[in-house]
Amino acid sequence: MYSLSASQNANRACNPFPLKRSLKGLRPSAAYSPNFGGSNFDNNKSPKLVIPGEDGPAKRPGGGSLILPGGSSDGPKSPEAPGVAINQNFRPPPGFMNAADDDVPAEQNLSVDEMLRNLQSQAGLWHQLAAYLPKLQREGIDGSIIEEMTGIDRRTQNMWVNSSMVYGSLRKSGEFSDLKYFDQPGGENLLHELRFLSASQRISTAKYIAENQLDDKESVILARAVKEQERRKGEREGFSDSPGDCLAFKYYRDALENSKEEDAQNYVAKGLEVAESETAKEALRRLESNNSEESLSSAESAKLDFVRLMKEEVGYRPIPLVGTLQNLVVDSVKNAPKVTSSGVFGKFSIPQEGVSSDWLPLPAWSSLSLATHPVAIEVPNCMDVQVLRRVTRIQTERDALKLQGEGIIVIDIHPETTDDPTSYYIGIGASSTSFDVLELKDIPDHSSILGKVLFVCRPPSRDSIVFDAEI
């Protein structure tokens, strides 16, 4: 905490822009002094207001006197008094007359207090004030302290510093002498996005911004379009590197990527307004013509739907129907045709011997996919098959009604083995002359086995009831 004398406090009281808080924690510096007076400032004398035409200091009601920094208690002497010079100690703060002079650099040798006062009152252009911020950082005053003491938030401080670098590079280039458009309040927003561009790109882009008087948002769009143009060298046929063509190419891409015809046409119109080269304009006109033709074509043609199939929707296997269970013919079963599917859509072709057969497409369940040669046997009424009544445990009339109806028994006529006691087979029983669904122990002559039962299919029920029976 700095300790100030009575005269220094009086001097600070005259300042029209008092700081918001004292500089706590700052290291003492010979360059830092809140005294704006000259070298003749005397701590033993109190300066008083002198009114022209009077010999002595002006008197105020109540006997007080107005104090001026760097003044004298005796006031200026009359010019007629021989041998006495007039006291002219007061002078304006350093840099006061340089705020509007572009040729004077902003990095003046000001004290910490003076820089903070200038920032608080914003006595200068934004890029001149930005030069104070790095110096204050080196003095140990970070952005949060500057924000609290001057009211300039840290986001603005950061933007000032970055944009001032762009401003400085434009000035030093010597190719862009008129920077007045960027001196306006908020000019840092116009240059901030240009920090990502190269030196040559900055110059042409800044000229375009100033000539067309773009606002903050338009400047950002332009700078990003110039940078994007650089990354798309193989896709910008017909568009040059000029800022106008870069912006036109941006609108060209927007039109291509937009599915709505009206929005695409608006982007093309914007591109034609800013395009500079004839090749860029021609590319935009071709796109406009293509969009118009596509719009006319779509208005005259029918709607076309695209469907993306799911994996389970193409997982089917066609199998031949070899007859009903009660009327099976051995030769028809053993000589049943066989097909295999291939390709992403599961396409298949029917062999010549299977052209006259009926076919049944079934989902490619694991048991069906692993079968060597599956065939389907029709069952007109599942209630007529004894084993089906037994395994479904029919006990009531309602249960019997559920089993009523058609069914399909799928068998593998070339199974790996025919001696599995846990499976059912199509064969002839001991007291029968027709084929039936039997367990292995109920078939006396295993040579009569036509195939191993894989599963029984029922059509979808109206109430979506599914039987959970093991066969």
XYZ file of C-alpha atoms in Angstrom:
471
model
C 0.000 0.000 0.000
C 1.487 3.326 -1.011
C 1.501 6.148 1.555
C 0.782 9.574 0.043
C 1.511 13.004 1.507
C -1.169 15.615 2.065
C -0.164 17.486 -1.068
C -0.240 14.266 -3.161
C -3.726 13.483 -1.840
C -4.774 16.962 -2.840
C -3.328 16.348 -6.288
C -5.259 13.080 -6.658
C -8.444 14.869 -5.599
C -8.166 17.049 -8.700
C -8.049 14.070 -11.053
C -11.353 13.741 -12.974
C -10.877 9.938 -13.393
C -10.106 8.435 -9.979
C -9.085 4.770 -9.951
C -11.593 2.286 -8.601
C -9.217 0.936 -5.981
C -5.684 1.383 -4.718
C -2.807 -0.589 -6.236
C -2.279 -3.227 -3.604
C 0.635 -5.558 -3.793
C 2.520 -3.593 -6.459
C 6.269 -3.290 -6.118
C 7.513 0.301 -5.634
C 8.932 1.754 -8.817
C 10.766 4.953 -9.523
C 8.625 5.332 -12.646
C 5.404 5.058 -10.644
C 4.134 8.278 -9.090
C 0.609 9.618 -8.831
C 1.976 13.195 -8.902
C 0.971 14.951 -12.131
C 2.764 18.188 -11.071
C 6.034 19.522 -12.329
C 9.429 19.369 -10.734
C 8.724 22.615 -8.823
C 5.967 21.054 -6.763
C 6.627 22.115 -3.142
C 5.212 20.032 -0.331
C 5.513 22.991 2.087
C 3.177 25.247 0.091
C -0.477 24.803 -0.707
C -1.349 25.957 -4.255
C -4.336 28.260 -4.516
C -6.652 29.339 -7.332
C -5.667 32.707 -8.828
C -8.282 34.838 -10.556
C -7.054 37.121 -13.349
C -7.126 40.814 -12.418
C -6.526 40.230 -8.693
C -3.195 40.452 -6.951
C -3.690 37.648 -4.523
C -5.354 34.257 -4.358
C -9.103 34.142 -4.712
C -11.099 34.026 -1.517
C -13.907 31.528 -1.116
C -16.822 31.774 1.263
C -15.782 30.347 4.572
C -12.183 31.366 4.120
C -11.029 28.279 2.117
C -8.944 28.329 -0.998
C -9.058 26.097 -4.088
C -5.887 24.085 -4.435
C -4.252 23.370 -7.797
C -1.520 20.785 -8.471
C 1.913 22.318 -8.930
C 0.687 25.812 -7.995
C 2.037 28.391 -5.575
C 0.440 29.911 -2.490
C 1.334 33.387 -3.661
C -0.152 32.984 -7.150
C 1.287 34.578 -10.290
C 2.680 38.073 -10.011
C 1.587 40.938 -12.177
C 3.599 41.237 -15.378
C 4.228 44.876 -14.466
C 6.238 43.859 -11.407
C 9.840 44.190 -12.531
C 12.208 41.250 -12.180
C 9.487 38.695 -11.247
C 8.532 35.866 -13.653
C 5.081 34.349 -13.839
C 4.836 30.864 -12.235
C 3.659 28.353 -14.902
C 4.050 24.994 -13.169
C 0.886 23.208 -14.418
C 1.136 20.959 -17.489
C -1.282 18.345 -18.973
C -0.676 14.605 -18.370
C 1.869 12.912 -20.667
C 0.324 11.669 -23.912
C -2.713 13.942 -23.592
C -2.177 15.500 -27.009
C -1.093 12.247 -28.710
C -4.364 10.323 -28.518
C -5.499 11.384 -31.977
C -2.049 11.376 -33.593
C -1.574 8.153 -35.555
C 2.107 8.791 -36.077
C 2.871 8.738 -32.355
C 3.181 5.179 -31.007
C 0.901 4.169 -28.154
C 3.753 2.549 -26.215
C 4.644 5.737 -24.387
C 6.756 5.772 -21.263
C 3.837 6.210 -18.887
C 3.663 5.201 -15.269
C 1.431 2.389 -14.083
C -1.043 4.865 -12.618
C -1.190 6.867 -15.836
C -1.768 3.784 -17.980
C -4.578 2.636 -15.709
C -6.185 6.074 -15.823
C -6.046 6.129 -19.616
C -7.589 2.654 -19.766
C -10.325 3.638 -17.344
C -11.218 6.778 -19.298
C -10.375 5.043 -22.640
C -8.372 8.096 -23.620
C -7.154 6.819 -26.972
C -7.863 4.392 -29.784
C -8.391 0.757 -28.892
C -5.090 -0.423 -30.402
C -3.219 2.341 -28.543
C -4.797 1.308 -25.256
C -4.020 -2.320 -26.039
C -0.302 -1.488 -25.872
C -0.653 -0.769 -22.131
C -1.873 -4.256 -21.272
C 1.401 -6.204 -21.799
C 3.306 -3.502 -19.879
C 0.886 -3.751 -16.964
C 1.255 -7.532 -17.006
C 5.021 -7.119 -16.669
C 4.419 -4.833 -13.687
C 2.486 -7.619 -11.974
C -1.020 -6.365 -12.735
C -3.001 -9.199 -14.300
C -6.208 -9.068 -16.284
C -8.515 -9.486 -13.310
C -6.980 -6.485 -11.538
C -7.188 -4.413 -14.712
C -10.845 -5.386 -15.087
C -11.624 -4.362 -11.507
C -9.777 -1.042 -11.713
C -10.757 0.059 -15.234
C -13.990 -1.793 -16.020
C -12.520 -3.417 -19.162
C -13.386 -7.125 -19.008
C -10.755 -9.761 -19.705
C -12.396 -10.922 -22.926
C -12.079 -7.412 -24.364
C -8.498 -7.186 -23.132
C -7.614 -10.408 -24.915
C -9.350 -9.274 -28.102
C -7.545 -5.924 -27.985
C -4.144 -7.579 -27.685
C -4.742 -10.102 -30.495
C -6.336 -7.599 -32.842
C -3.632 -4.995 -32.164
C -1.050 -7.491 -33.445
C -3.018 -7.794 -36.685
C -3.356 -4.002 -36.841
C 0.384 -3.596 -36.317
C 1.255 -6.114 -39.029
C -1.009 -4.267 -41.498
C 0.623 -0.944 -40.675
C 4.173 -2.296 -40.898
C 3.485 -3.980 -44.242
C 3.360 -0.599 -45.941
C 0.744 -1.891 -48.394
C -2.267 -0.708 -46.449
C -1.927 2.924 -45.409
C -5.566 3.786 -44.663
C -6.502 1.970 -41.474
C -9.041 4.510 -40.244
C -11.942 2.103 -40.757
C -10.467 -0.101 -38.034
C -9.865 2.799 -35.618
C -13.551 3.022 -34.813
C -14.837 1.660 -31.495
C -15.254 -2.071 -31.958
C -12.653 -2.176 -34.719
C -10.934 -4.990 -32.848
C -13.874 -7.246 -33.708
C -13.244 -6.667 -37.408
C -9.613 -7.803 -37.208
C -9.736 -10.508 -34.552
C -10.421 -13.436 -36.917
C -7.656 -12.291 -39.279
C -5.020 -13.480 -36.807
C -5.223 -16.963 -38.388
C -4.386 -15.692 -41.895
C -0.997 -15.206 -43.486
C 0.463 -11.707 -43.937
C -0.600 -11.448 -47.588
C -4.076 -12.799 -46.834
C -4.490 -10.288 -44.009
C -3.751 -7.342 -46.277
C -6.200 -8.318 -49.036
C -8.881 -9.345 -46.552
C -8.556 -6.152 -44.491
C -8.788 -4.045 -47.665
C -11.947 -5.909 -48.679
C -13.475 -5.351 -45.225
C -12.703 -1.625 -45.307
C -13.806 -1.072 -48.918
C -17.108 -2.904 -48.440
C -17.593 -1.675 -44.846
C -18.330 -5.141 -43.488
C -19.594 -5.551 -39.932
C -18.264 -7.894 -37.243
C -20.214 -10.960 -38.355
C -19.448 -10.477 -42.037
C -15.749 -10.036 -41.278
C -15.644 -13.335 -39.400
C -17.391 -15.143 -42.271
C -14.950 -13.649 -44.779
C -11.829 -14.540 -42.776
C -12.993 -18.120 -42.310
C -13.857 -18.385 -46.006
C -10.330 -17.281 -46.945
C -8.826 -19.884 -44.626
C -11.174 -22.594 -45.912
C -10.267 -21.717 -49.494
C -6.650 -22.484 -48.685
C -7.545 -25.976 -47.433
C -9.653 -26.887 -50.474
C -7.174 -26.416 -53.294
C -8.433 -29.427 -55.238
C -12.113 -28.451 -55.031
C -12.141 -24.750 -55.940
C -11.967 -24.953 -59.717
C -12.809 -21.556 -61.203
C -12.450 -19.605 -57.917
C -9.393 -17.401 -57.382
C -7.684 -16.466 -54.104
C -9.222 -12.990 -53.949
C -11.413 -12.315 -50.888
C -14.521 -11.908 -53.037
C -13.987 -15.260 -54.759
C -13.227 -16.935 -51.423
C -16.549 -15.693 -50.084
C -18.291 -16.740 -53.321
C -16.795 -20.236 -53.021
C -18.132 -20.445 -49.482
C -21.647 -19.703 -50.748
C -21.079 -22.154 -53.631
C -20.372 -24.956 -51.139
C -23.363 -23.934 -49.005
C -25.614 -24.225 -52.056
C -24.260 -27.687 -52.884
C -24.739 -28.944 -49.342
C -28.251 -27.556 -48.888
C -31.128 -29.895 -49.685
C -33.765 -27.150 -49.854
C -33.981 -25.653 -53.320
C -34.976 -22.170 -52.149
C -32.070 -21.921 -49.702
C -29.630 -23.218 -52.316
C -30.769 -20.558 -54.807
C -30.315 -17.859 -52.154
C -26.730 -18.977 -51.572
C -26.047 -18.894 -55.310
C -27.431 -15.346 -55.492
C -25.168 -14.253 -52.614
C -22.204 -15.837 -54.347
C -22.913 -13.979 -57.589
C -23.032 -10.681 -55.671
C -19.520 -11.069 -54.232
C -17.743 -13.109 -56.939
C -14.940 -11.154 -58.617
C -13.613 -13.424 -61.371
C -15.642 -14.437 -64.415
C -14.789 -18.108 -63.896
C -16.283 -17.981 -60.393
C -19.450 -16.337 -61.709
C -19.707 -18.959 -64.453
C -19.421 -21.793 -61.915
C -22.212 -20.259 -59.849
C -24.420 -19.796 -62.913
C -23.944 -23.455 -63.882
C -24.956 -24.499 -60.397
C -27.997 -22.231 -60.572
C -28.989 -23.766 -63.917
C -28.521 -27.326 -62.638
C -30.656 -26.621 -59.589
C -33.409 -25.197 -61.780
C -33.381 -28.258 -64.059
C -33.432 -30.645 -61.105
C -36.324 -28.732 -59.587
C -38.303 -28.952 -62.829
C -37.511 -32.638 -63.220
C -38.545 -33.448 -59.667
C -41.829 -31.599 -60.144
C -42.715 -33.727 -63.194
C -41.600 -37.191 -62.003
C -43.141 -39.602 -59.522
C -41.947 -40.027 -55.965
C -39.199 -42.580 -55.487
C -38.781 -44.281 -52.107
C -35.539 -45.819 -50.894
C -35.562 -48.628 -48.347
C -32.547 -49.777 -46.373
C -33.005 -53.449 -45.496
C -32.076 -54.748 -42.074
C -29.883 -57.790 -41.685
C -32.704 -60.004 -40.472
C -34.891 -58.973 -43.405
C -32.630 -60.678 -45.945
C -31.840 -63.703 -43.773
C -34.229 -66.214 -45.423
C -33.766 -69.697 -46.793
C -36.095 -71.185 -49.416
C -36.988 -74.833 -48.830
C -39.151 -77.149 -51.001
C -42.539 -78.500 -49.940
C -42.595 -82.298 -50.389
C -46.248 -83.020 -49.566
C -48.517 -83.642 -46.584
C -47.568 -85.831 -43.618
C -50.313 -88.403 -44.292
C -49.445 -88.734 -48.005
C -45.668 -88.635 -48.100
C -43.960 -90.353 -51.032
C -40.464 -91.613 -50.313
C -39.048 -90.712 -53.715
C -40.482 -87.187 -53.569
C -38.772 -86.608 -50.226
C -35.405 -88.158 -51.105
C -35.225 -86.410 -54.484
C -36.328 -83.012 -53.239
C -34.472 -80.118 -54.939
C -32.040 -77.967 -53.031
C -31.091 -74.324 -53.408
C -28.555 -72.075 -51.723
C -28.660 -68.298 -51.399
C -25.789 -65.859 -51.966
C -25.046 -62.145 -52.098
C -26.056 -59.294 -49.846
C -29.717 -59.713 -50.798
C -29.793 -63.501 -50.394
C -30.553 -64.204 -54.044
C -31.061 -67.821 -55.157
C -31.888 -69.778 -58.301
C -34.140 -72.834 -58.528
C -32.675 -75.907 -60.226
C -34.441 -77.411 -63.227
C -35.819 -80.362 -61.246
C -37.400 -78.012 -58.721
C -39.264 -75.770 -61.123
C -42.547 -77.652 -60.627
C -42.188 -77.781 -56.806
C -43.693 -75.415 -54.300
C -41.248 -73.431 -52.172
C -41.453 -71.948 -48.731
C -39.245 -69.034 -47.540
C -38.376 -69.299 -43.865
C -36.168 -67.095 -41.670
C -32.586 -68.326 -41.515
C -32.705 -69.547 -37.930
C -29.587 -71.296 -36.712
C -31.151 -74.784 -36.883
C -32.231 -74.146 -40.482
C -28.933 -72.589 -41.518
C -26.964 -75.559 -40.143
C -29.181 -78.148 -41.844
C -27.663 -80.044 -44.783
C -30.802 -80.483 -46.894
C -33.985 -79.149 -45.274
C -37.471 -79.815 -46.658
C -40.950 -78.858 -45.495
C -43.883 -81.196 -44.819
C -47.375 -79.768 -44.668
C -49.750 -80.572 -41.813
C -53.398 -79.679 -42.656
C -54.434 -79.789 -38.991
C -51.989 -79.980 -36.109
C -54.690 -81.550 -33.878
C -54.515 -84.684 -36.040
C -50.868 -85.347 -35.119
C -50.684 -87.268 -31.850
C -47.201 -86.175 -30.857
C -48.144 -82.521 -31.249
C -51.120 -82.968 -28.932
C -48.896 -84.691 -26.376
C -46.012 -82.196 -26.291
C -48.335 -79.173 -26.079
C -50.071 -80.772 -23.047
C -53.634 -80.143 -24.157
C -55.951 -80.472 -21.165
C -58.939 -78.285 -21.970
C -61.085 -77.546 -24.960
C -59.544 -74.064 -25.140
C -56.081 -75.588 -25.467
C -57.330 -77.802 -28.265
C -58.713 -74.826 -30.147
C -55.327 -73.176 -29.995
C -53.706 -76.145 -31.700
C -56.271 -76.227 -34.485
C -55.006 -75.174 -37.909
C -52.230 -75.681 -40.396
C -48.594 -76.255 -39.625
C -45.252 -77.033 -41.260
C -42.804 -79.678 -40.110
C -39.243 -78.926 -41.252
C -36.883 -81.907 -41.471
C -33.311 -82.503 -42.608
C -33.247 -85.462 -44.995
C -29.463 -85.738 -44.814
C -28.686 -85.298 -41.092
C -25.274 -86.038 -39.666
C -26.715 -88.829 -37.525
C -29.999 -90.756 -37.241
C -29.444 -92.341 -33.854
C -30.088 -89.384 -31.528
C -32.605 -90.541 -28.884
C -33.407 -86.923 -27.908
C -34.725 -86.030 -31.371
C -37.888 -86.795 -33.307
C -37.856 -88.365 -36.770
C -40.216 -88.941 -39.682
C -40.618 -92.691 -39.918
C -43.047 -95.618 -39.850
C -44.156 -97.016 -36.499
C -44.540 -100.682 -35.522
C -48.332 -100.755 -35.914
C -48.658 -98.352 -38.839
C -48.039 -98.253 -42.566
C -47.875 -94.427 -42.917
C -45.262 -91.930 -41.890
C -45.573 -90.055 -38.620
C -43.550 -87.961 -36.166
C -41.978 -90.517 -33.837
C -39.222 -90.925 -31.313
C -36.305 -93.134 -32.263
C -37.399 -95.966 -29.938
C -40.818 -96.103 -31.626
C -39.340 -96.808 -35.081
C -38.474 -100.495 -35.397
C -36.927 -100.187 -38.861
C -34.507 -97.279 -38.966
C -34.198 -97.649 -42.733
C -37.687 -96.176 -43.013
C -36.533 -92.851 -41.486
C -36.943 -90.033 -44.016
C -35.328 -87.294 -41.963
C -34.714 -85.686 -38.622
C -37.318 -83.179 -37.388
C -35.797 -79.704 -36.903
C -38.886 -77.787 -35.751
C -42.615 -77.266 -36.283
C -43.940 -73.963 -37.667
C -47.324 -72.445 -36.987
C -48.770 -69.401 -38.768
C -49.081 -66.140 -36.786
C -52.014 -66.298 -34.370
C -54.595 -63.588 -34.142
C -53.927 -63.025 -30.441
C -50.135 -63.502 -30.858
C -50.052 -66.562 -28.577
C -46.888 -68.578 -29.023
C -46.575 -72.181 -27.900
C -43.369 -73.045 -26.075
C -43.205 -76.748 -26.801
C -40.101 -78.881 -27.178
C -40.352 -81.287 -30.096
